[in-house]
mmCIF file with all atom_site columns, C-alpha atoms in Angstrom:
data_model
loop_
_atom_site.group_PDB
_atom_site.id
_atom_site.type_symbol
_atom_site.label_atom_id
_atom_site.label_alt_id
_atom_site.label_comp_id
_atom_site.label_asym_id
_atom_site.label_entity_id
_atom_site.label_seq_id
_atom_site.pdbx_PDB_ins_code
_atom_site.Cartn_x
_atom_site.Cartn_y
_atom_site.Cartn_z
_atom_site.occupancy
_atom_site.B_iso_or_equiv
_atom_site.pdbx_formal_charge
_atom_site.auth_seq_id
_atom_site.auth_comp_id
_atom_site.auth_asym_id
_atom_site.auth_atom_id
_atom_site.pdbx_PDB_model_num
ATOM 1   C CA . ASP O 1 1   ? -0.067  0.046  -0.015  1.00 57.00 ? 1   ASP O CA 1
ATOM 2   C CA . THR O 1 2   ? 1.671   3.149  -1.268  1.00 81.00 ? 2   THR O CA 1
ATOM 3   C CA . GLY O 1 3   ? 1.461   6.375  0.906   1.00 94.00 ? 3   GLY O CA 1
ATOM 4   C CA . VAL O 1 4   ? 0.342   9.700  -0.105  1.00 97.00 ? 4   VAL O CA 1
ATOM 5   C CA . SER O 1 5   ? 2.419   11.132 -3.353  1.00 97.00 ? 5   SER O CA 1
ATOM 6   C CA . GLN O 1 6   ? 3.004   14.474 -4.082  1.00 98.00 ? 6   GLN O CA 1
ATOM 7   C CA . ASP O 1 7   ? 4.722   15.985 -7.397  1.00 98.00 ? 7   ASP O CA 1
ATOM 8   C CA . PRO O 1 8   ? 6.766   17.778 -7.858  1.00 98.00 ? 8   PRO O CA 1
ATOM 9   C CA . ARG O 1 9   ? 9.007   17.615 -4.572  1.00 97.00 ? 9   ARG O CA 1
ATOM 10  C CA . HIS O 1 10  ? 10.327  21.186 -5.398  1.00 98.00 ? 10  HIS O CA 1
ATOM 11  C CA . LYS O 1 11  ? 9.097   23.933 -7.680  1.00 98.00 ? 11  LYS O CA 1
ATOM 12  C CA . ILE O 1 12  ? 11.047  27.248 -8.331  1.00 98.00 ? 12  ILE O CA 1
ATOM 13  C CA . THR O 1 13  ? 9.155   29.800 -10.250 1.00 97.00 ? 13  THR O CA 1
ATOM 14  C CA . LYS O 1 14  ? 9.504   33.746 -10.724 1.00 97.00 ? 14  LYS O CA 1
ATOM 15  C CA . ARG O 1 15  ? 6.901   36.054 -9.277  1.00 97.00 ? 15  ARG O CA 1
ATOM 16  C CA . GLY O 1 16  ? 3.670   36.304 -11.190 1.00 97.00 ? 16  GLY O CA 1
ATOM 17  C CA . GLN O 1 17  ? 3.923   32.896 -12.693 1.00 98.00 ? 17  GLN O CA 1
ATOM 18  C CA . ASN O 1 18  ? 1.309   30.117 -12.126 1.00 98.00 ? 18  ASN O CA 1
ATOM 19  C CA . VAL O 1 19  ? 2.089   26.902 -10.640 1.00 98.00 ? 19  VAL O CA 1
ATOM 20  C CA . THR O 1 20  ? 0.236   23.642 -10.136 1.00 98.00 ? 20  THR O CA 1
ATOM 21  C CA . PHE O 1 21  ? 0.877   20.891 -7.883  1.00 98.00 ? 21  PHE O CA 1
ATOM 22  C CA . ARG O 1 22  ? -0.504  17.310 -7.808  1.00 98.00 ? 22  ARG O CA 1
ATOM 23  C CA . CYS O 1 23  ? -1.460  14.853 -4.764  1.00 98.00 ? 23  CYS O CA 1
ATOM 24  C CA . ASP O 1 24  ? -2.241  11.475 -5.154  1.00 98.00 ? 24  ASP O CA 1
ATOM 25  C CA . PRO O 1 25  ? -4.115  10.133 -1.773  1.00 97.00 ? 25  PRO O CA 1
ATOM 26  C CA . ILE O 1 26  ? -3.773  6.678  -0.426  1.00 96.00 ? 26  ILE O CA 1
ATOM 27  C CA . SER O 1 27  ? -6.183  4.432  -2.290  1.00 93.00 ? 27  SER O CA 1
ATOM 28  C CA . GLU O 1 28  ? -9.714  4.439  -1.238  1.00 89.00 ? 28  GLU O CA 1
ATOM 29  C CA . HIS O 1 29  ? -9.285  7.221  0.900   1.00 94.00 ? 29  HIS O CA 1
ATOM 30  C CA . ASN O 1 30  ? -12.214 9.507  0.530   1.00 93.00 ? 30  ASN O CA 1
ATOM 31  C CA . ARG O 1 31  ? -10.939 12.795 2.280   1.00 94.00 ? 31  ARG O CA 1
ATOM 32  C CA . LEU O 1 32  ? -8.267  14.806 0.937   1.00 96.00 ? 32  LEU O CA 1
ATOM 33  C CA . TYR O 1 33  ? -6.737  17.835 2.338   1.00 96.00 ? 33  TYR O CA 1
ATOM 34  C CA . TRP O 1 34  ? -4.212  20.440 1.739   1.00 97.00 ? 34  TRP O CA 1
ATOM 35  C CA . TYR O 1 35  ? -1.989  22.331 4.207   1.00 97.00 ? 35  TYR O CA 1
ATOM 36  C CA . ARG O 1 36  ? 0.544   25.037 3.850   1.00 97.00 ? 36  ARG O CA 1
ATOM 37  C CA . GLN O 1 37  ? 3.892   24.980 6.076   1.00 97.00 ? 37  GLN O CA 1
ATOM 38  C CA . THR O 1 38  ? 6.100   27.897 6.376   1.00 96.00 ? 38  THR O CA 1
ATOM 39  C CA . LEU O 1 39  ? 9.227   27.821 8.083   1.00 93.00 ? 39  LEU O CA 1
ATOM 40  C CA . GLY O 1 40  ? 9.286   27.140 11.908  1.00 92.00 ? 40  GLY O CA 1
ATOM 41  C CA . GLN O 1 41  ? 5.342   26.910 12.116  1.00 94.00 ? 41  GLN O CA 1
ATOM 42  C CA . GLY O 1 42  ? 3.180   23.844 11.893  1.00 95.00 ? 42  GLY O CA 1
ATOM 43  C CA . PRO O 1 43  ? 1.035   23.196 8.921   1.00 96.00 ? 43  PRO O CA 1
ATOM 44  C CA . GLU O 1 44  ? -2.001  25.323 8.193   1.00 95.00 ? 44  GLU O CA 1
ATOM 45  C CA . PHE O 1 45  ? -5.245  24.009 6.722   1.00 94.00 ? 45  PHE O CA 1
ATOM 46  C CA . LEU O 1 46  ? -6.305  25.283 3.385   1.00 95.00 ? 46  LEU O CA 1
ATOM 47  C CA . THR O 1 47  ? -9.041  23.158 2.109   1.00 95.00 ? 47  THR O CA 1
ATOM 48  C CA . TYR O 1 48  ? -10.320 19.503 1.904   1.00 95.00 ? 48  TYR O CA 1
ATOM 49  C CA . PHE O 1 49  ? -12.493 17.324 -0.421  1.00 95.00 ? 49  PHE O CA 1
ATOM 50  C CA . GLN O 1 50  ? -15.053 14.567 0.471   1.00 93.00 ? 50  GLN O CA 1
ATOM 51  C CA . ASN O 1 51  ? -14.571 12.425 -2.928  1.00 94.00 ? 51  ASN O CA 1
ATOM 52  C CA . GLU O 1 52  ? -14.936 15.157 -5.458  1.00 94.00 ? 52  GLU O CA 1
ATOM 53  C CA . ALA O 1 53  ? -16.807 17.851 -3.639  1.00 94.00 ? 53  ALA O CA 1
ATOM 54  C CA . GLN O 1 54  ? -14.693 20.791 -2.094  1.00 93.00 ? 54  GLN O CA 1
ATOM 55  C CA . LEU O 1 55  ? -16.345 20.878 1.561   1.00 90.00 ? 55  LEU O CA 1
ATOM 56  C CA . GLU O 1 56  ? -14.455 23.448 3.296   1.00 87.00 ? 56  GLU O CA 1
ATOM 57  C CA . LYS O 1 57  ? -11.817 26.491 2.494   1.00 90.00 ? 57  LYS O CA 1
ATOM 58  C CA . SER O 1 58  ? -9.799  28.106 4.981   1.00 89.00 ? 58  SER O CA 1
ATOM 59  C CA . ARG O 1 59  ? -9.537  31.962 4.759   1.00 88.00 ? 59  ARG O CA 1
ATOM 60  C CA . LEU O 1 60  ? -5.867  31.409 3.936   1.00 86.00 ? 60  LEU O CA 1
ATOM 61  C CA . LEU O 1 61  ? -7.007  30.262 0.621   1.00 89.00 ? 61  LEU O CA 1
ATOM 62  C CA . SER O 1 62  ? -7.020  33.571 -1.422  1.00 91.00 ? 62  SER O CA 1
ATOM 63  C CA . ASP O 1 63  ? -8.821  33.906 -4.914  1.00 94.00 ? 63  ASP O CA 1
ATOM 64  C CA . ARG O 1 64  ? -5.613  33.250 -6.578  1.00 97.00 ? 64  ARG O CA 1
ATOM 65  C CA . PHE O 1 65  ? -5.582  29.714 -5.222  1.00 97.00 ? 65  PHE O CA 1
ATOM 66  C CA . SER O 1 66  ? -7.933  26.942 -6.627  1.00 97.00 ? 66  SER O CA 1
ATOM 67  C CA . ALA O 1 67  ? -7.999  22.951 -5.867  1.00 97.00 ? 67  ALA O CA 1
ATOM 68  C CA . GLU O 1 68  ? -9.638  20.280 -7.728  1.00 97.00 ? 68  GLU O CA 1
ATOM 69  C CA . ARG O 1 69  ? -10.299 16.671 -7.282  1.00 97.00 ? 69  ARG O CA 1
ATOM 70  C CA . PRO O 1 70  ? -12.469 15.993 -10.509 1.00 93.00 ? 70  PRO O CA 1
ATOM 71  C CA . LYS O 1 71  ? -12.811 12.167 -10.350 1.00 89.00 ? 71  LYS O CA 1
ATOM 72  C CA . GLY O 1 72  ? -12.601 11.795 -6.591  1.00 88.00 ? 72  GLY O CA 1
ATOM 73  C CA . SER O 1 73  ? -9.042  10.425 -6.869  1.00 93.00 ? 73  SER O CA 1
ATOM 74  C CA . PHE O 1 74  ? -5.815  12.697 -7.215  1.00 97.00 ? 74  PHE O CA 1
ATOM 75  C CA . SER O 1 75  ? -6.209  16.548 -6.527  1.00 98.00 ? 75  SER O CA 1
ATOM 76  C CA . THR O 1 76  ? -4.507  19.356 -7.955  1.00 98.00 ? 76  THR O CA 1
ATOM 77  C CA . LEU O 1 77  ? -3.652  22.859 -6.287  1.00 98.00 ? 77  LEU O CA 1
ATOM 78  C CA . GLU O 1 78  ? -3.071  25.795 -8.436  1.00 98.00 ? 78  GLU O CA 1
ATOM 79  C CA . ILE O 1 79  ? -1.698  29.251 -7.531  1.00 98.00 ? 79  ILE O CA 1
ATOM 80  C CA . GLN O 1 80  ? -1.998  31.849 -10.038 1.00 98.00 ? 80  GLN O CA 1
ATOM 81  C CA . ARG O 1 81  ? 0.057   35.093 -10.199 1.00 97.00 ? 81  ARG O CA 1
ATOM 82  C CA . THR O 1 82  ? 2.421   33.903 -7.476  1.00 97.00 ? 82  THR O CA 1
ATOM 83  C CA . GLU O 1 83  ? 3.740   36.206 -4.895  1.00 96.00 ? 83  GLU O CA 1
ATOM 84  C CA . GLN O 1 84  ? 6.834   36.149 -2.445  1.00 95.00 ? 84  GLN O CA 1
ATOM 85  C CA . GLY O 1 85  ? 4.494   35.021 0.244   1.00 95.00 ? 85  GLY O CA 1
ATOM 86  C CA . ASP O 1 86  ? 3.563   31.902 -1.302  1.00 97.00 ? 86  ASP O CA 1
ATOM 87  C CA . SER O 1 87  ? 6.896   30.450 -0.624  1.00 97.00 ? 87  SER O CA 1
ATOM 88  C CA . ALA O 1 88  ? 6.304   27.405 1.809   1.00 97.00 ? 88  ALA O CA 1
ATOM 89  C CA . MET O 1 89  ? 5.552   23.914 1.589   1.00 98.00 ? 89  MET O CA 1
ATOM 90  C CA . TYR O 1 90  ? 2.443   22.538 0.474   1.00 98.00 ? 90  TYR O CA 1
ATOM 91  C CA . LEU O 1 91  ? 1.539   19.298 2.038   1.00 98.00 ? 91  LEU O CA 1
ATOM 92  C CA . CYS O 1 92  ? -1.425  17.035 1.198   1.00 98.00 ? 92  CYS O CA 1
ATOM 93  C CA . ALA O 1 93  ? -3.089  14.462 3.438   1.00 97.00 ? 93  ALA O CA 1
ATOM 94  C CA . SER O 1 94  ? -5.883  11.856 3.196   1.00 96.00 ? 94  SER O CA 1
ATOM 95  C CA . SER O 1 95  ? -8.146  9.878  5.338   1.00 94.00 ? 95  SER O CA 1
ATOM 96  C CA . TYR O 1 96  ? -10.427 6.974  4.843   1.00 91.00 ? 96  TYR O CA 1
ATOM 97  C CA . THR O 1 97  ? -13.281 9.077  6.631   1.00 84.00 ? 97  THR O CA 1
ATOM 98  C CA . GLY O 1 98  ? -13.424 12.356 8.445   1.00 81.00 ? 98  GLY O CA 1
ATOM 99  C CA . SER O 1 99  ? -12.876 11.018 11.763  1.00 83.00 ? 99  SER O CA 1
ATOM 100 C CA . GLN O 1 100 ? -9.989  8.617  10.803  1.00 87.00 ? 100 GLN O CA 1
ATOM 101 C CA . PRO O 1 101 ? -6.457  9.852  11.051  1.00 92.00 ? 101 PRO O CA 1
ATOM 102 C CA . GLN O 1 102 ? -4.971  11.939 8.297   1.00 95.00 ? 102 GLN O CA 1
ATOM 103 C CA . HIS O 1 103 ? -1.832  10.656 6.635   1.00 96.00 ? 103 HIS O CA 1
ATOM 104 C CA . PHE O 1 104 ? 0.745   13.065 4.909   1.00 98.00 ? 104 PHE O CA 1
ATOM 105 C CA . GLY O 1 105 ? 2.789   13.338 1.868   1.00 98.00 ? 105 GLY O CA 1
ATOM 106 C CA . ASP O 1 106 ? 6.051   14.498 1.741   1.00 97.00 ? 106 ASP O CA 1
ATOM 107 C CA . GLY O 1 107 ? 5.089   17.987 0.262   1.00 98.00 ? 107 GLY O CA 1
ATOM 108 C CA . THR O 1 108 ? 6.117   20.374 -2.561  1.00 98.00 ? 108 THR O CA 1
ATOM 109 C CA . ARG O 1 109 ? 8.367   23.215 -1.578  1.00 98.00 ? 109 ARG O CA 1
ATOM 110 C CA . LEU O 1 110 ? 7.440   26.134 -3.623  1.00 98.00 ? 110 LEU O CA 1
ATOM 111 C CA . SER O 1 111 ? 10.289  28.903 -3.872  1.00 97.00 ? 111 SER O CA 1
ATOM 112 C CA . ILE O 1 112 ? 9.258   32.123 -5.420  1.00 97.00 ? 112 ILE O CA 1
ATOM 113 C CA . LEU O 1 113 ? 12.239  34.090 -7.088  1.00 92.00 ? 113 LEU O CA 1
ATOM 114 C CA . GLY F 2 1   ? -4.663  30.965 11.507  1.00 50.00 ? 1   GLY F CA 1
ATOM 115 C CA . GLN F 2 2   ? -5.212  29.555 14.970  1.00 57.00 ? 2   GLN F CA 1
ATOM 116 C CA . GLN F 2 3   ? -2.634  27.331 16.511  1.00 67.00 ? 3   GLN F CA 1
ATOM 117 C CA . LEU F 2 4   ? -2.347  25.214 19.418  1.00 90.00 ? 4   LEU F CA 1
ATOM 118 C CA . ASN F 2 5   ? 0.211   26.428 22.296  1.00 95.00 ? 5   ASN F CA 1
ATOM 119 C CA . GLN F 2 6   ? 2.849   23.450 22.259  1.00 97.00 ? 6   GLN F CA 1
ATOM 120 C CA . SER F 2 7   ? 5.602   23.346 24.887  1.00 97.00 ? 7   SER F CA 1
ATOM 121 C CA . PRO F 2 8   ? 8.822   23.318 25.064  1.00 97.00 ? 8   PRO F CA 1
ATOM 122 C CA . GLN F 2 9   ? 9.771   24.801 21.713  1.00 96.00 ? 9   GLN F CA 1
ATOM 123 C CA . SER F 2 10  ? 13.006  22.979 21.733  1.00 97.00 ? 10  SER F CA 1
ATOM 124 C CA . MET F 2 11  ? 14.712  20.131 24.130  1.00 96.00 ? 11  MET F CA 1
ATOM 125 C CA . PHE F 2 12  ? 18.174  19.297 24.220  1.00 95.00 ? 12  PHE F CA 1
ATOM 126 C CA . ILE F 2 13  ? 18.682  15.775 26.093  1.00 93.00 ? 13  ILE F CA 1
ATOM 127 C CA . GLN F 2 14  ? 21.112  13.163 26.391  1.00 95.00 ? 14  GLN F CA 1
ATOM 128 C CA . GLU F 2 15  ? 20.426  9.821  24.666  1.00 95.00 ? 15  GLU F CA 1
ATOM 129 C CA . GLY F 2 16  ? 18.409  7.657  27.131  1.00 95.00 ? 16  GLY F CA 1
ATOM 130 C CA . GLU F 2 17  ? 16.684  10.300 29.013  1.00 96.00 ? 17  GLU F CA 1
ATOM 131 C CA . ASP F 2 18  ? 12.864  10.520 28.930  1.00 97.00 ? 18  ASP F CA 1
ATOM 132 C CA . VAL F 2 19  ? 11.061  13.273 27.006  1.00 96.00 ? 19  VAL F CA 1
ATOM 133 C CA . SER F 2 20  ? 7.894   14.951 27.745  1.00 97.00 ? 20  SER F CA 1
ATOM 134 C CA . MET F 2 21  ? 5.856   17.555 25.788  1.00 98.00 ? 21  MET F CA 1
ATOM 135 C CA . ASN F 2 22  ? 2.489   19.082 25.779  1.00 97.00 ? 22  ASN F CA 1
ATOM 136 C CA . CYS F 2 23  ? -0.158  20.876 23.980  1.00 97.00 ? 23  CYS F CA 1
ATOM 137 C CA . THR F 2 24  ? -3.056  23.365 25.091  1.00 97.00 ? 24  THR F CA 1
ATOM 138 C CA . SER F 2 25  ? -6.001  25.078 23.488  1.00 95.00 ? 25  SER F CA 1
ATOM 139 C CA . SER F 2 26  ? -8.689  27.331 24.493  1.00 92.00 ? 26  SER F CA 1
ATOM 140 C CA . SER F 2 27  ? -11.002 25.321 22.207  1.00 88.00 ? 27  SER F CA 1
ATOM 141 C CA . ILE F 2 28  ? -12.212 21.662 22.801  1.00 91.00 ? 28  ILE F CA 1
ATOM 142 C CA . PHE F 2 29  ? -11.143 19.010 20.418  1.00 92.00 ? 29  PHE F CA 1
ATOM 143 C CA . ASN F 2 30  ? -12.612 15.773 19.762  1.00 92.00 ? 30  ASN F CA 1
ATOM 144 C CA . THR F 2 31  ? -9.399  14.092 18.417  1.00 94.00 ? 31  THR F CA 1
ATOM 145 C CA . TRP F 2 32  ? -5.935  14.799 19.354  1.00 95.00 ? 32  TRP F CA 1
ATOM 146 C CA . LEU F 2 33  ? -2.957  13.384 17.013  1.00 96.00 ? 33  LEU F CA 1
ATOM 147 C CA . TRP F 2 34  ? 0.763   13.531 17.363  1.00 98.00 ? 34  TRP F CA 1
ATOM 148 C CA . TYR F 2 35  ? 2.993   13.530 14.525  1.00 98.00 ? 35  TYR F CA 1
ATOM 149 C CA . LYS F 2 36  ? 6.773   13.485 13.862  1.00 98.00 ? 36  LYS F CA 1
ATOM 150 C CA . GLN F 2 37  ? 8.470   15.561 10.921  1.00 98.00 ? 37  GLN F CA 1
ATOM 151 C CA . ASP F 2 38  ? 12.158  15.123 9.608   1.00 96.00 ? 38  ASP F CA 1
ATOM 152 C CA . PRO F 2 39  ? 13.541  17.618 7.426   1.00 92.00 ? 39  PRO F CA 1
ATOM 153 C CA . GLY F 2 40  ? 12.241  17.800 3.901   1.00 91.00 ? 40  GLY F CA 1
ATOM 154 C CA . GLU F 2 41  ? 9.525   15.254 4.697   1.00 95.00 ? 41  GLU F CA 1
ATOM 155 C CA . GLY F 2 42  ? 5.980   15.345 5.505   1.00 97.00 ? 42  GLY F CA 1
ATOM 156 C CA . PRO F 2 43  ? 4.649   14.618 8.983   1.00 98.00 ? 43  PRO F CA 1
ATOM 157 C CA . VAL F 2 44  ? 4.484   10.848 10.091  1.00 98.00 ? 44  VAL F CA 1
ATOM 158 C CA . LEU F 2 45  ? 1.525   10.019 12.505  1.00 97.00 ? 45  LEU F CA 1
ATOM 159 C CA . LEU F 2 46  ? 2.550   8.584  15.713  1.00 98.00 ? 46  LEU F CA 1
ATOM 160 C CA . ILE F 2 47  ? -0.587  8.369  17.868  1.00 97.00 ? 47  ILE F CA 1
ATOM 161 C CA . ALA F 2 48  ? -4.179  9.415  17.769  1.00 96.00 ? 48  ALA F CA 1
ATOM 162 C CA . LEU F 2 49  ? -6.415  9.854  20.680  1.00 96.00 ? 49  LEU F CA 1
ATOM 163 C CA . TYR F 2 50  ? -10.255 9.762  20.295  1.00 93.00 ? 50  TYR F CA 1
ATOM 164 C CA . LYS F 2 51  ? -11.414 10.079 24.004  1.00 94.00 ? 51  LYS F CA 1
ATOM 165 C CA . ALA F 2 52  ? -11.172 12.444 26.740  1.00 95.00 ? 52  ALA F CA 1
ATOM 166 C CA . GLY F 2 53  ? -8.886  10.630 29.317  1.00 96.00 ? 53  GLY F CA 1
ATOM 167 C CA . GLU F 2 54  ? -7.529  8.043  26.855  1.00 95.00 ? 54  GLU F CA 1
ATOM 168 C CA . LEU F 2 55  ? -4.091  7.045  27.404  1.00 97.00 ? 55  LEU F CA 1
ATOM 169 C CA . THR F 2 56  ? -2.349  5.231  24.313  1.00 97.00 ? 56  THR F CA 1
ATOM 170 C CA . SER F 2 57  ? 0.913   3.858  23.767  1.00 97.00 ? 57  SER F CA 1
ATOM 171 C CA . ASN F 2 58  ? 3.090   3.195  20.739  1.00 96.00 ? 58  ASN F CA 1
ATOM 172 C CA . GLY F 2 59  ? 6.299   1.453  21.757  1.00 97.00 ? 59  GLY F CA 1
ATOM 173 C CA . ARG F 2 60  ? 8.321   3.901  23.702  1.00 97.00 ? 60  ARG F CA 1
ATOM 174 C CA . LEU F 2 61  ? 5.835   6.839  23.052  1.00 98.00 ? 61  LEU F CA 1
ATOM 175 C CA . THR F 2 62  ? 2.770   7.297  25.305  1.00 98.00 ? 62  THR F CA 1
ATOM 176 C CA . ALA F 2 63  ? 0.210   10.179 24.946  1.00 98.00 ? 63  ALA F CA 1
ATOM 177 C CA . GLN F 2 64  ? -2.880  11.100 26.684  1.00 97.00 ? 64  GLN F CA 1
ATOM 178 C CA . PHE F 2 65  ? -6.080  13.168 25.700  1.00 97.00 ? 65  PHE F CA 1
ATOM 179 C CA . GLY F 2 66  ? -6.704  15.571 28.626  1.00 96.00 ? 66  GLY F CA 1
ATOM 180 C CA . ILE F 2 67  ? -10.128 15.153 30.615  1.00 96.00 ? 67  ILE F CA 1
ATOM 181 C CA . THR F 2 68  ? -11.075 18.795 29.719  1.00 94.00 ? 68  THR F CA 1
ATOM 182 C CA . ARG F 2 69  ? -10.394 18.054 25.844  1.00 93.00 ? 69  ARG F CA 1
ATOM 183 C CA . LYS F 2 70  ? -8.273  21.160 25.742  1.00 94.00 ? 70  LYS F CA 1
ATOM 184 C CA . ASP F 2 71  ? -4.993  19.603 26.172  1.00 96.00 ? 71  ASP F CA 1
ATOM 185 C CA . SER F 2 72  ? -2.845  16.517 25.501  1.00 98.00 ? 72  SER F CA 1
ATOM 186 C CA . PHE F 2 73  ? 0.951   15.396 26.183  1.00 97.00 ? 73  PHE F CA 1
ATOM 187 C CA . LEU F 2 74  ? 3.111   13.017 24.531  1.00 98.00 ? 74  LEU F CA 1
ATOM 188 C CA . ASN F 2 75  ? 6.008   11.279 26.340  1.00 98.00 ? 75  ASN F CA 1
ATOM 189 C CA . ILE F 2 76  ? 9.070   9.466  24.850  1.00 98.00 ? 76  ILE F CA 1
ATOM 190 C CA . SER F 2 77  ? 10.929  6.962  27.157  1.00 97.00 ? 77  SER F CA 1
ATOM 191 C CA . ALA F 2 78  ? 14.590  6.144  26.763  1.00 96.00 ? 78  ALA F CA 1
ATOM 192 C CA . SER F 2 79  ? 15.396  8.453  23.993  1.00 96.00 ? 79  SER F CA 1
ATOM 193 C CA . ILE F 2 80  ? 17.431  7.027  20.945  1.00 95.00 ? 80  ILE F CA 1
ATOM 194 C CA . PRO F 2 81  ? 19.315  8.980  18.180  1.00 94.00 ? 81  PRO F CA 1
ATOM 195 C CA . SER F 2 82  ? 16.525  8.489  15.659  1.00 94.00 ? 82  SER F CA 1
ATOM 196 C CA . ASP F 2 83  ? 13.876  10.266 17.896  1.00 96.00 ? 83  ASP F CA 1
ATOM 197 C CA . VAL F 2 84  ? 15.527  13.438 16.709  1.00 96.00 ? 84  VAL F CA 1
ATOM 198 C CA . GLY F 2 85  ? 13.036  15.681 14.742  1.00 97.00 ? 85  GLY F CA 1
ATOM 199 C CA . ILE F 2 86  ? 9.984   17.953 15.289  1.00 98.00 ? 86  ILE F CA 1
ATOM 200 C CA . TYR F 2 87  ? 7.198   16.771 17.028  1.00 98.00 ? 87  TYR F CA 1
ATOM 201 C CA . PHE F 2 88  ? 3.736   18.138 16.355  1.00 98.00 ? 88  PHE F CA 1
ATOM 202 C CA . CYS F 2 89  ? 0.419   18.138 18.226  1.00 97.00 ? 89  CYS F CA 1
ATOM 203 C CA . ALA F 2 90  ? -2.663  18.503 16.173  1.00 96.00 ? 90  ALA F CA 1
ATOM 204 C CA . GLY F 2 91  ? -6.428  18.705 17.277  1.00 94.00 ? 91  GLY F CA 1
ATOM 205 C CA . GLN F 2 92  ? -9.439  18.228 15.188  1.00 92.00 ? 92  GLN F CA 1
ATOM 206 C CA . SER F 2 93  ? -12.987 19.144 15.897  1.00 85.00 ? 93  SER F CA 1
ATOM 207 C CA . PHE F 2 94  ? -16.228 18.224 14.047  1.00 74.00 ? 94  PHE F CA 1
ATOM 208 C CA . GLN F 2 95  ? -18.543 21.263 14.924  1.00 61.00 ? 95  GLN F CA 1
ATOM 209 C CA . GLY F 2 96  ? -21.044 22.718 12.523  1.00 52.00 ? 96  GLY F CA 1
ATOM 210 C CA . GLY F 2 97  ? -18.527 25.087 10.893  1.00 48.00 ? 97  GLY F CA 1
ATOM 211 C CA . GLY F 2 98  ? -17.118 22.037 9.345   1.00 50.00 ? 98  GLY F CA 1
ATOM 212 C CA . ALA F 2 99  ? -13.646 22.434 10.922  1.00 52.00 ? 99  ALA F CA 1
ATOM 213 C CA . ASP F 2 100 ? -12.335 18.916 9.801   1.00 75.00 ? 100 ASP F CA 1
ATOM 214 C CA . GLY F 2 101 ? -8.933  20.368 8.896   1.00 88.00 ? 101 GLY F CA 1
ATOM 215 C CA . LEU F 2 102 ? -6.291  19.915 11.780  1.00 93.00 ? 102 LEU F CA 1
ATOM 216 C CA . THR F 2 103 ? -4.955  22.626 13.818  1.00 94.00 ? 103 THR F CA 1
ATOM 217 C CA . PHE F 2 104 ? -1.475  22.276 14.440  1.00 96.00 ? 104 PHE F CA 1
ATOM 218 C CA . GLY F 2 105 ? 0.906   23.414 17.327  1.00 96.00 ? 105 GLY F CA 1
ATOM 219 C CA . LYS F 2 106 ? 4.262   25.023 16.393  1.00 95.00 ? 106 LYS F CA 1
ATOM 220 C CA . GLY F 2 107 ? 6.129   21.953 17.147  1.00 97.00 ? 107 GLY F CA 1
ATOM 221 C CA . THR F 2 108 ? 8.816   20.911 19.762  1.00 97.00 ? 108 THR F CA 1
ATOM 222 C CA . HIS F 2 109 ? 12.225  20.379 18.365  1.00 97.00 ? 109 HIS F CA 1
ATOM 223 C CA . LEU F 2 110 ? 14.043  17.479 19.890  1.00 97.00 ? 110 LEU F CA 1
ATOM 224 C CA . ILE F 2 111 ? 17.845  17.396 19.887  1.00 96.00 ? 111 ILE F CA 1
ATOM 225 C CA . ILE F 2 112 ? 19.674  14.290 21.299  1.00 91.00 ? 112 ILE F CA 1
ATOM 226 C CA . GLN F 2 113 ? 23.246  14.591 22.379  1.00 85.00 ? 113 GLN F CA 1
ATOM 227 C CA . PRO F 2 114 ? 24.876  11.027 22.441  1.00 75.00 ? 114 PRO F CA 1
#
């Protein structure tokens, strides 16, 4: 059983560019979550999906951010017009149900030049 | 965003010593979890707690869900070099606001001197 997989592991881009990250959850996990982690801080919740439905968005998720999970399996997180403050580790987690523990991937580290 | 109060921020201990860290919150949580994160990797689940007062062990690790549902602690006995890393507590609530995302502490950085 493979764990949560995230791609790419690292992304370096210039300010103003768009970036897209992908997350493949653990097979048969219905819940998929996105978090952002900056240096010296714990992860902060961004949004989550129950199958293909996006059920909750944090206030941290500005309108430049969009997430999708079209077929209820993998998910993508897109950031448009990136800013310096978007530099962070973006973590994906999945769980079988909302009350089951969340298991994390190794994240995508985004650096904005 | 909201974060839990986790302490201590860092610990410098000798190999073989026991370690204790805790988390407190002003809000009630239905679930408490403890994760460990190594550099460049995602958090790895150590222990999940679902019931107030619950005491759970995983090898040398023991964690408890506080009676008030506003706190939790993690103990590590007889520390070894591979215990080095950052330990995070996380709380989860299931209120009507849909707060199913985890709320994390800022982490306890454990450093072990051989």
